[in-house]
Amino acid sequence: MPKNLIVFDFDWSFVDQDTDRWVFEVLSTKLRRALQDRKSNGSQCTPDVVDQTMADLFDAGFKKEQVLDALRILPFHPAMRRAVTALKDRGETDFLCLSNSNEVYIGTILEHHNLTNLFAEVITNPAHWAGDRLHIGRRLPADGPQHTCKVGCLANMCKGDELDAWLAAHGGKDAYEKIVYVGDGGNDFCPLLRMRKGDVACVRKNMELHGRIKEEGEKEGIKVDVKLWDQAWVIDE
């Protein structure tokens, strides 16, 4: 039976928030501002910046369970859950998560919503607890081999390379009749360039990925069919 593959970014794609920012917004306005200031001082919201602010959260006395509770109340639309569980139950679709969040954040949210077995794999940044301190690392360590992406992926991960590697390990692109990518961010642009004519990009309207496709898509030779969405019920539809 022919199968399809749906690749999800996580923040503002699978869920209706940014996991990195959400934890600080729930627990500490002061540290949410610190994260924003660090990002504004030349840093994108990389794992290094999030880890630095997580150290501040620990120093301020916040506990592991408070972080986990914040993740459990992060907005996740019922229509998105309905969409993915219906497709999963039909058995014709594989799911892959490709995210710049981290293992603890994503794992906690999926477990809370009983979706631990949804994704064949979650490709993201590593994270682990040391007592009440959450340590967040990089998918590509700073002291190891680096990717050579030229279209603007973050230093810690090239999503295009990650998608190519996953497909190569699972029968190649031809193993799937159609590949669908659901994303919103600028670093979701690269994997779209690796996809075929007839594949589909479900792009969240008026977010960074939408802008990049309008400004750079034709020049970079994007082949996928682009479908815009703004709310999860549109994805379900």
PDB file of C-alpha atoms in Angstrom:
ATOM      1  CA  MET A   1       0.000   0.000   0.000  1.00  0.00           C
ATOM      2  CA  PRO A   2       1.441   3.432  -0.946  1.00  0.00           C
ATOM      3  CA  LYS A   3       2.233   5.574   2.084  1.00  0.00           C
ATOM      4  CA  ASN A   4       2.501   9.276   2.718  1.00  0.00           C
ATOM      5  CA  LEU A   5       4.861  11.114   5.054  1.00  0.00           C
ATOM      6  CA  ILE A   6       3.867  14.155   7.076  1.00  0.00           C
ATOM      7  CA  VAL A   7       6.751  16.153   8.533  1.00  0.00           C
ATOM      8  CA  PHE A   8       5.868  18.542  11.339  1.00  0.00           C
ATOM      9  CA  ASP A   9       7.781  21.429  12.714  1.00  0.00           C
ATOM     10  CA  PHE A  10       6.634  21.704  16.347  1.00  0.00           C
ATOM     11  CA  ASP A  11       6.405  25.319  17.553  1.00  0.00           C
ATOM     12  CA  TRP A  12       3.574  27.290  15.928  1.00  0.00           C
ATOM     13  CA  SER A  13       3.005  24.300  13.623  1.00  0.00           C
ATOM     14  CA  PHE A  14       2.036  21.245  15.654  1.00  0.00           C
ATOM     15  CA  VAL A  15       1.248  23.327  18.755  1.00  0.00           C
ATOM     16  CA  ASP A  16      -0.003  26.907  18.998  1.00  0.00           C
ATOM     17  CA  GLN A  17       2.965  28.436  20.806  1.00  0.00           C
ATOM     18  CA  ASP A  18       6.742  28.669  20.863  1.00  0.00           C
ATOM     19  CA  THR A  19       7.961  26.195  23.486  1.00  0.00           C
ATOM     20  CA  ASP A  20      11.173  28.078  24.302  1.00  0.00           C
ATOM     21  CA  ARG A  21       9.387  31.340  24.993  1.00  0.00           C
ATOM     22  CA  TRP A  22       6.293  29.800  26.574  1.00  0.00           C
ATOM     23  CA  VAL A  23       8.044  28.337  29.626  1.00  0.00           C
ATOM     24  CA  PHE A  24       9.435  31.730  30.593  1.00  0.00           C
ATOM     25  CA  GLU A  25       6.182  33.522  29.802  1.00  0.00           C
ATOM     26  CA  VAL A  26       4.365  31.220  32.225  1.00  0.00           C
ATOM     27  CA  LEU A  27       6.972  31.296  34.993  1.00  0.00           C
ATOM     28  CA  SER A  28       8.835  34.620  34.895  1.00  0.00           C
ATOM     29  CA  THR A  29       8.282  37.835  32.945  1.00  0.00           C
ATOM     30  CA  LYS A  30      11.767  38.977  34.005  1.00  0.00           C
ATOM     31  CA  LEU A  31      13.381  35.938  32.408  1.00  0.00           C
ATOM     32  CA  ARG A  32      11.150  36.140  29.341  1.00  0.00           C
ATOM     33  CA  ARG A  33      12.566  39.645  28.872  1.00  0.00           C
ATOM     34  CA  ALA A  34      16.095  38.298  29.413  1.00  0.00           C
ATOM     35  CA  LEU A  35      15.528  35.726  26.664  1.00  0.00           C
ATOM     36  CA  GLN A  36      14.250  38.437  24.339  1.00  0.00           C
ATOM     37  CA  ASP A  37      17.206  40.720  25.077  1.00  0.00           C
ATOM     38  CA  ARG A  38      19.710  37.955  24.419  1.00  0.00           C
ATOM     39  CA  LYS A  39      17.963  37.125  21.168  1.00  0.00           C
ATOM     40  CA  SER A  40      17.934  40.818  20.201  1.00  0.00           C
ATOM     41  CA  ASN A  41      21.652  41.181  20.862  1.00  0.00           C
ATOM     42  CA  GLY A  42      22.554  39.303  17.701  1.00  0.00           C
ATOM     43  CA  SER A  43      21.441  35.824  18.783  1.00  0.00           C
ATOM     44  CA  GLN A  44      18.562  33.960  17.279  1.00  0.00           C
ATOM     45  CA  CYS A  45      16.618  31.752  19.663  1.00  0.00           C
ATOM     46  CA  THR A  46      19.230  28.998  19.559  1.00  0.00           C
ATOM     47  CA  PRO A  47      19.554  26.230  22.171  1.00  0.00           C
ATOM     48  CA  ASP A  48      22.533  28.071  23.675  1.00  0.00           C
ATOM     49  CA  VAL A  49      20.413  31.146  24.426  1.00  0.00           C
ATOM     50  CA  VAL A  50      17.577  29.050  25.840  1.00  0.00           C
ATOM     51  CA  ASP A  51      19.975  27.026  27.995  1.00  0.00           C
ATOM     52  CA  GLN A  52      21.546  30.202  29.391  1.00  0.00           C
ATOM     53  CA  THR A  53      18.118  31.506  30.387  1.00  0.00           C
ATOM     54  CA  MET A  54      17.166  28.101  31.811  1.00  0.00           C
ATOM     55  CA  ALA A  55      20.195  28.407  34.100  1.00  0.00           C
ATOM     56  CA  ASP A  56      18.783  31.734  35.301  1.00  0.00           C
ATOM     57  CA  LEU A  57      15.435  30.037  35.930  1.00  0.00           C
ATOM     58  CA  PHE A  58      17.130  27.426  38.106  1.00  0.00           C
ATOM     59  CA  ASP A  59      19.097  30.098  39.988  1.00  0.00           C
ATOM     60  CA  ALA A  60      15.821  31.926  40.661  1.00  0.00           C
ATOM     61  CA  GLY A  61      14.536  28.855  42.497  1.00  0.00           C
ATOM     62  CA  PHE A  62      12.131  27.359  39.967  1.00  0.00           C
ATOM     63  CA  LYS A  63      11.692  23.600  40.117  1.00  0.00           C
ATOM     64  CA  LYS A  64      11.473  20.823  37.528  1.00  0.00           C
ATOM     65  CA  GLU A  65       7.767  20.244  38.149  1.00  0.00           C
ATOM     66  CA  GLN A  66       6.993  23.915  37.502  1.00  0.00           C
ATOM     67  CA  VAL A  67       8.668  23.707  34.104  1.00  0.00           C
ATOM     68  CA  LEU A  68       6.804  20.492  33.290  1.00  0.00           C
ATOM     69  CA  ASP A  69       3.486  21.975  34.415  1.00  0.00           C
ATOM     70  CA  ALA A  70       4.063  24.989  32.141  1.00  0.00           C
ATOM     71  CA  LEU A  71       4.589  22.632  29.193  1.00  0.00           C
ATOM     72  CA  ARG A  72       1.446  20.662  30.014  1.00  0.00           C
ATOM     73  CA  ILE A  73      -0.739  23.766  29.681  1.00  0.00           C
ATOM     74  CA  LEU A  74       0.836  24.925  26.415  1.00  0.00           C
ATOM     75  CA  PRO A  75      -1.942  25.470  23.811  1.00  0.00           C
ATOM     76  CA  PHE A  76      -2.537  22.450  21.576  1.00  0.00           C
ATOM     77  CA  HIS A  77      -5.578  22.702  19.348  1.00  0.00           C
ATOM     78  CA  PRO A  78      -8.118  19.840  19.441  1.00  0.00           C
ATOM     79  CA  ALA A  79      -8.439  20.021  15.657  1.00  0.00           C
ATOM     80  CA  MET A  80      -4.718  19.300  15.237  1.00  0.00           C
ATOM     81  CA  ARG A  81      -5.024  16.292  17.515  1.00  0.00           C
ATOM     82  CA  ARG A  82      -8.078  15.145  15.570  1.00  0.00           C
ATOM     83  CA  ALA A  83      -6.245  15.531  12.255  1.00  0.00           C
ATOM     84  CA  VAL A  84      -3.179  13.504  13.189  1.00  0.00           C
ATOM     85  CA  THR A  85      -4.955  10.753  15.118  1.00  0.00           C
ATOM     86  CA  ALA A  86      -7.427  10.188  12.271  1.00  0.00           C
ATOM     87  CA  LEU A  87      -4.600   9.774   9.761  1.00  0.00           C
ATOM     88  CA  LYS A  88      -2.560   7.629  12.154  1.00  0.00           C
ATOM     89  CA  ASP A  89      -5.514   5.286  12.686  1.00  0.00           C
ATOM     90  CA  ARG A  90      -5.911   4.756   8.922  1.00  0.00           C
ATOM     91  CA  GLY A  91      -2.384   3.350   8.779  1.00  0.00           C
ATOM     92  CA  GLU A  92      -1.389   5.004   5.501  1.00  0.00           C
ATOM     93  CA  THR A  93       0.746   7.816   6.904  1.00  0.00           C
ATOM     94  CA  ASP A  94       4.080   8.071   8.700  1.00  0.00           C
ATOM     95  CA  PHE A  95       4.808  11.085  10.888  1.00  0.00           C
ATOM     96  CA  LEU A  96       8.185  12.750  11.471  1.00  0.00           C
ATOM     97  CA  CYS A  97       8.874  15.671  13.811  1.00  0.00           C
ATOM     98  CA  LEU A  98      11.694  18.032  12.807  1.00  0.00           C
ATOM     99  CA  SER A  99      12.032  20.798  15.381  1.00  0.00           C
ATOM    100  CA  ASN A 100      14.423  23.316  16.901  1.00  0.00           C
ATOM    101  CA  SER A 101      12.779  22.792  20.307  1.00  0.00           C
ATOM    102  CA  ASN A 102      14.198  19.990  22.484  1.00  0.00           C
ATOM    103  CA  GLU A 103      13.568  16.435  23.641  1.00  0.00           C
ATOM    104  CA  VAL A 104      12.191  17.306  27.068  1.00  0.00           C
ATOM    105  CA  TYR A 105       9.767  19.954  25.857  1.00  0.00           C
ATOM    106  CA  ILE A 106       8.379  17.872  22.993  1.00  0.00           C
ATOM    107  CA  GLY A 107       8.345  14.608  24.936  1.00  0.00           C
ATOM    108  CA  THR A 108       6.469  16.178  27.854  1.00  0.00           C
ATOM    109  CA  ILE A 109       3.799  17.701  25.616  1.00  0.00           C
ATOM    110  CA  LEU A 110       3.287  14.529  23.579  1.00  0.00           C
ATOM    111  CA  GLU A 111       3.032  12.424  26.730  1.00  0.00           C
ATOM    112  CA  HIS A 112       0.492  14.806  28.268  1.00  0.00           C
ATOM    113  CA  HIS A 113      -1.732  14.481  25.188  1.00  0.00           C
ATOM    114  CA  ASN A 114      -1.240  10.702  24.849  1.00  0.00           C
ATOM    115  CA  LEU A 115       0.590  11.093  21.530  1.00  0.00           C
ATOM    116  CA  THR A 116       3.942   9.547  22.462  1.00  0.00           C
ATOM    117  CA  ASN A 117       3.635   6.982  19.666  1.00  0.00           C
ATOM    118  CA  LEU A 118       2.582   9.416  16.928  1.00  0.00           C
ATOM    119  CA  PHE A 119       5.968  10.194  15.405  1.00  0.00           C
ATOM    120  CA  ALA A 120       8.270   7.591  13.905  1.00  0.00           C
ATOM    121  CA  GLU A 121      11.085   9.851  15.147  1.00  0.00           C
ATOM    122  CA  VAL A 122      11.487  13.229  16.795  1.00  0.00           C
ATOM    123  CA  ILE A 123      14.575  15.005  15.462  1.00  0.00           C
ATOM    124  CA  THR A 124      15.385  17.900  17.746  1.00  0.00           C
ATOM    125  CA  ASN A 125      17.944  19.251  20.224  1.00  0.00           C
ATOM    126  CA  PRO A 126      19.027  17.073  23.155  1.00  0.00           C
ATOM    127  CA  ALA A 127      18.020  17.975  26.720  1.00  0.00           C
ATOM    128  CA  HIS A 128      18.307  16.380  30.138  1.00  0.00           C
ATOM    129  CA  TRP A 129      17.526  17.101  33.756  1.00  0.00           C
ATOM    130  CA  ALA A 130      20.173  17.417  36.481  1.00  0.00           C
ATOM    131  CA  GLY A 131      17.924  17.716  39.488  1.00  0.00           C
ATOM    132  CA  ASP A 132      15.789  20.802  38.903  1.00  0.00           C
ATOM    133  CA  ARG A 133      18.107  22.217  36.236  1.00  0.00           C
ATOM    134  CA  LEU A 134      17.210  21.517  32.618  1.00  0.00           C
ATOM    135  CA  HIS A 135      20.235  21.441  30.323  1.00  0.00           C
ATOM    136  CA  ILE A 136      19.562  22.049  26.625  1.00  0.00           C
ATOM    137  CA  GLY A 137      22.169  21.182  24.010  1.00  0.00           C
ATOM    138  CA  ARG A 138      22.593  21.451  20.254  1.00  0.00           C
ATOM    139  CA  ARG A 139      21.658  18.863  17.660  1.00  0.00           C
ATOM    140  CA  LEU A 140      25.053  19.611  16.083  1.00  0.00           C
ATOM    141  CA  PRO A 141      27.520  20.251  18.941  1.00  0.00           C
ATOM    142  CA  ALA A 142      29.607  23.411  18.588  1.00  0.00           C
ATOM    143  CA  ASP A 143      32.824  21.376  18.843  1.00  0.00           C
ATOM    144  CA  GLY A 144      31.855  18.839  16.171  1.00  0.00           C
ATOM    145  CA  PRO A 145      31.375  18.819  12.389  1.00  0.00           C
ATOM    146  CA  GLN A 146      29.123  21.635  11.203  1.00  0.00           C
ATOM    147  CA  HIS A 147      26.577  21.721   8.409  1.00  0.00           C
ATOM    148  CA  THR A 148      27.259  23.731   5.253  1.00  0.00           C
ATOM    149  CA  CYS A 149      23.732  25.033   4.614  1.00  0.00           C
ATOM    150  CA  LYS A 150      23.655  28.243   2.572  1.00  0.00           C
ATOM    151  CA  VAL A 151      19.973  29.147   2.896  1.00  0.00           C
ATOM    152  CA  GLY A 152      19.819  30.258   6.520  1.00  0.00           C
ATOM    153  CA  CYS A 153      19.389  27.263   8.824  1.00  0.00           C
ATOM    154  CA  LEU A 154      20.443  27.794  12.436  1.00  0.00           C
ATOM    155  CA  ALA A 155      23.974  26.650  13.313  1.00  0.00           C
ATOM    156  CA  ASN A 156      22.695  23.843  15.554  1.00  0.00           C
ATOM    157  CA  MET A 157      20.631  22.118  12.856  1.00  0.00           C
ATOM    158  CA  CYS A 158      20.096  22.104   9.099  1.00  0.00           C
ATOM    159  CA  LYS A 159      16.551  20.864   8.657  1.00  0.00           C
ATOM    160  CA  GLY A 160      17.148  20.113   4.993  1.00  0.00           C
ATOM    161  CA  ASP A 161      20.087  17.845   5.797  1.00  0.00           C
ATOM    162  CA  GLU A 162      18.068  16.174   8.558  1.00  0.00           C
ATOM    163  CA  LEU A 163      15.161  15.447   6.230  1.00  0.00           C
ATOM    164  CA  ASP A 164      17.446  14.082   3.515  1.00  0.00           C
ATOM    165  CA  ALA A 165      19.241  11.821   6.018  1.00  0.00           C
ATOM    166  CA  TRP A 166      15.991  10.485   7.479  1.00  0.00           C
ATOM    167  CA  LEU A 167      14.552   9.726   4.051  1.00  0.00           C
ATOM    168  CA  ALA A 168      17.775   8.020   2.941  1.00  0.00           C
ATOM    169  CA  ALA A 169      17.545   5.728   5.979  1.00  0.00           C
ATOM    170  CA  HIS A 170      13.890   4.901   5.271  1.00  0.00           C
ATOM    171  CA  GLY A 171      13.825   3.957   1.615  1.00  0.00           C
ATOM    172  CA  GLY A 172      14.344   7.359   0.013  1.00  0.00           C
ATOM    173  CA  LYS A 173      11.781   9.821  -1.299  1.00  0.00           C
ATOM    174  CA  ASP A 174      10.320   7.192  -3.601  1.00  0.00           C
ATOM    175  CA  ALA A 175       9.178   5.203  -0.545  1.00  0.00           C
ATOM    176  CA  TYR A 176       6.414   7.805  -0.185  1.00  0.00           C
ATOM    177  CA  GLU A 177       3.748   8.724  -2.685  1.00  0.00           C
ATOM    178  CA  LYS A 178       3.585  12.204  -1.202  1.00  0.00           C
ATOM    179  CA  ILE A 179       5.520  14.157   1.423  1.00  0.00           C
ATOM    180  CA  VAL A 180       3.729  16.924   3.303  1.00  0.00           C
ATOM    181  CA  TYR A 181       5.628  19.467   5.424  1.00  0.00           C
ATOM    182  CA  VAL A 182       3.804  21.558   8.043  1.00  0.00           C
ATOM    183  CA  GLY A 183       5.842  24.563   9.154  1.00  0.00           C
ATOM    184  CA  ASP A 184       6.025  28.244   9.932  1.00  0.00           C
ATOM    185  CA  GLY A 185       9.605  29.354  10.603  1.00  0.00           C
ATOM    186  CA  GLY A 186      12.471  30.589   8.481  1.00  0.00           C
ATOM    187  CA  ASN A 187      14.465  27.406   9.124  1.00  0.00           C
ATOM    188  CA  ASP A 188      11.624  25.379   7.568  1.00  0.00           C
ATOM    189  CA  PHE A 189      12.515  26.866   4.170  1.00  0.00           C
ATOM    190  CA  CYS A 190      15.528  24.617   3.584  1.00  0.00           C
ATOM    191  CA  PRO A 191      13.708  21.250   3.764  1.00  0.00           C
ATOM    192  CA  LEU A 192      11.074  22.499   1.325  1.00  0.00           C
ATOM    193  CA  LEU A 193      13.851  22.951  -1.251  1.00  0.00           C
ATOM    194  CA  ARG A 194      14.681  19.234  -0.911  1.00  0.00           C
ATOM    195  CA  MET A 195      11.111  18.141  -1.739  1.00  0.00           C
ATOM    196  CA  ARG A 196       9.553  17.210  -5.086  1.00  0.00           C
ATOM    197  CA  LYS A 197       6.967  18.631  -7.410  1.00  0.00           C
ATOM    198  CA  GLY A 198       3.646  17.234  -6.174  1.00  0.00           C
ATOM    199  CA  ASP A 199       4.733  17.269  -2.525  1.00  0.00           C
ATOM    200  CA  VAL A 200       2.935  19.780  -0.335  1.00  0.00           C
ATOM    201  CA  ALA A 201       4.055  22.517   2.051  1.00  0.00           C
ATOM    202  CA  CYS A 202       1.371  23.554   4.561  1.00  0.00           C
ATOM    203  CA  VAL A 203       2.677  27.000   5.468  1.00  0.00           C
ATOM    204  CA  ARG A 204       1.305  29.012   8.382  1.00  0.00           C
ATOM    205  CA  LYS A 205       0.046  32.277   6.958  1.00  0.00           C
ATOM    206  CA  ASN A 206       1.959  35.521   7.599  1.00  0.00           C
ATOM    207  CA  MET A 207       4.770  33.843   9.518  1.00  0.00           C
ATOM    208  CA  GLU A 208       8.466  33.865   8.595  1.00  0.00           C
ATOM    209  CA  LEU A 209       8.312  30.848   6.272  1.00  0.00           C
ATOM    210  CA  HIS A 210       5.486  32.442   4.298  1.00  0.00           C
ATOM    211  CA  GLY A 211       7.642  35.546   3.802  1.00  0.00           C
ATOM    212  CA  ARG A 212      10.686  33.551   2.715  1.00  0.00           C
ATOM    213  CA  ILE A 213       8.697  31.615   0.138  1.00  0.00           C
ATOM    214  CA  LYS A 214       7.318  34.839  -1.341  1.00  0.00           C
ATOM    215  CA  GLU A 215      10.726  36.522  -1.416  1.00  0.00           C
ATOM    216  CA  GLU A 216      13.080  33.628  -2.198  1.00  0.00           C
ATOM    217  CA  GLY A 217      11.037  30.661  -3.360  1.00  0.00           C
ATOM    218  CA  GLU A 218      11.204  31.257  -7.101  1.00  0.00           C
ATOM    219  CA  LYS A 219      14.887  32.188  -7.015  1.00  0.00           C
ATOM    220  CA  GLU A 220      15.775  29.055  -5.030  1.00  0.00           C
ATOM    221  CA  GLY A 221      13.702  26.816  -7.303  1.00  0.00           C
ATOM    222  CA  ILE A 222      11.096  25.604  -4.847  1.00  0.00           C
ATOM    223  CA  LYS A 223       8.976  22.842  -6.430  1.00  0.00           C
ATOM    224  CA  VAL A 224       6.393  21.933  -3.779  1.00  0.00           C
ATOM    225  CA  ASP A 225       2.750  22.958  -3.869  1.00  0.00           C
ATOM    226  CA  VAL A 226       2.224  25.609  -1.181  1.00  0.00           C
ATOM    227  CA  LYS A 227      -0.997  25.646   0.810  1.00  0.00           C
ATOM    228  CA  LEU A 228      -1.535  28.375   3.403  1.00  0.00           C
ATOM    229  CA  TRP A 229      -3.260  27.867   6.745  1.00  0.00           C
ATOM    230  CA  ASP A 230      -3.791  29.962   9.848  1.00  0.00           C
ATOM    231  CA  GLN A 231      -5.703  27.751  12.284  1.00  0.00           C
ATOM    232  CA  ALA A 232      -5.548  24.058  13.092  1.00  0.00           C
ATOM    233  CA  TRP A 233      -9.033  23.318  11.778  1.00  0.00           C
ATOM    234  CA  VAL A 234      -7.733  24.195   8.304  1.00  0.00           C
ATOM    235  CA  ILE A 235      -5.039  21.514   8.668  1.00  0.00           C
ATOM    236  CA  ASP A 236      -7.717  19.041   9.762  1.00  0.00           C
ATOM    237  CA  GLU A 237      -9.808  19.974   6.737  1.00  0.00           C
TER     238      GLU A 237
END
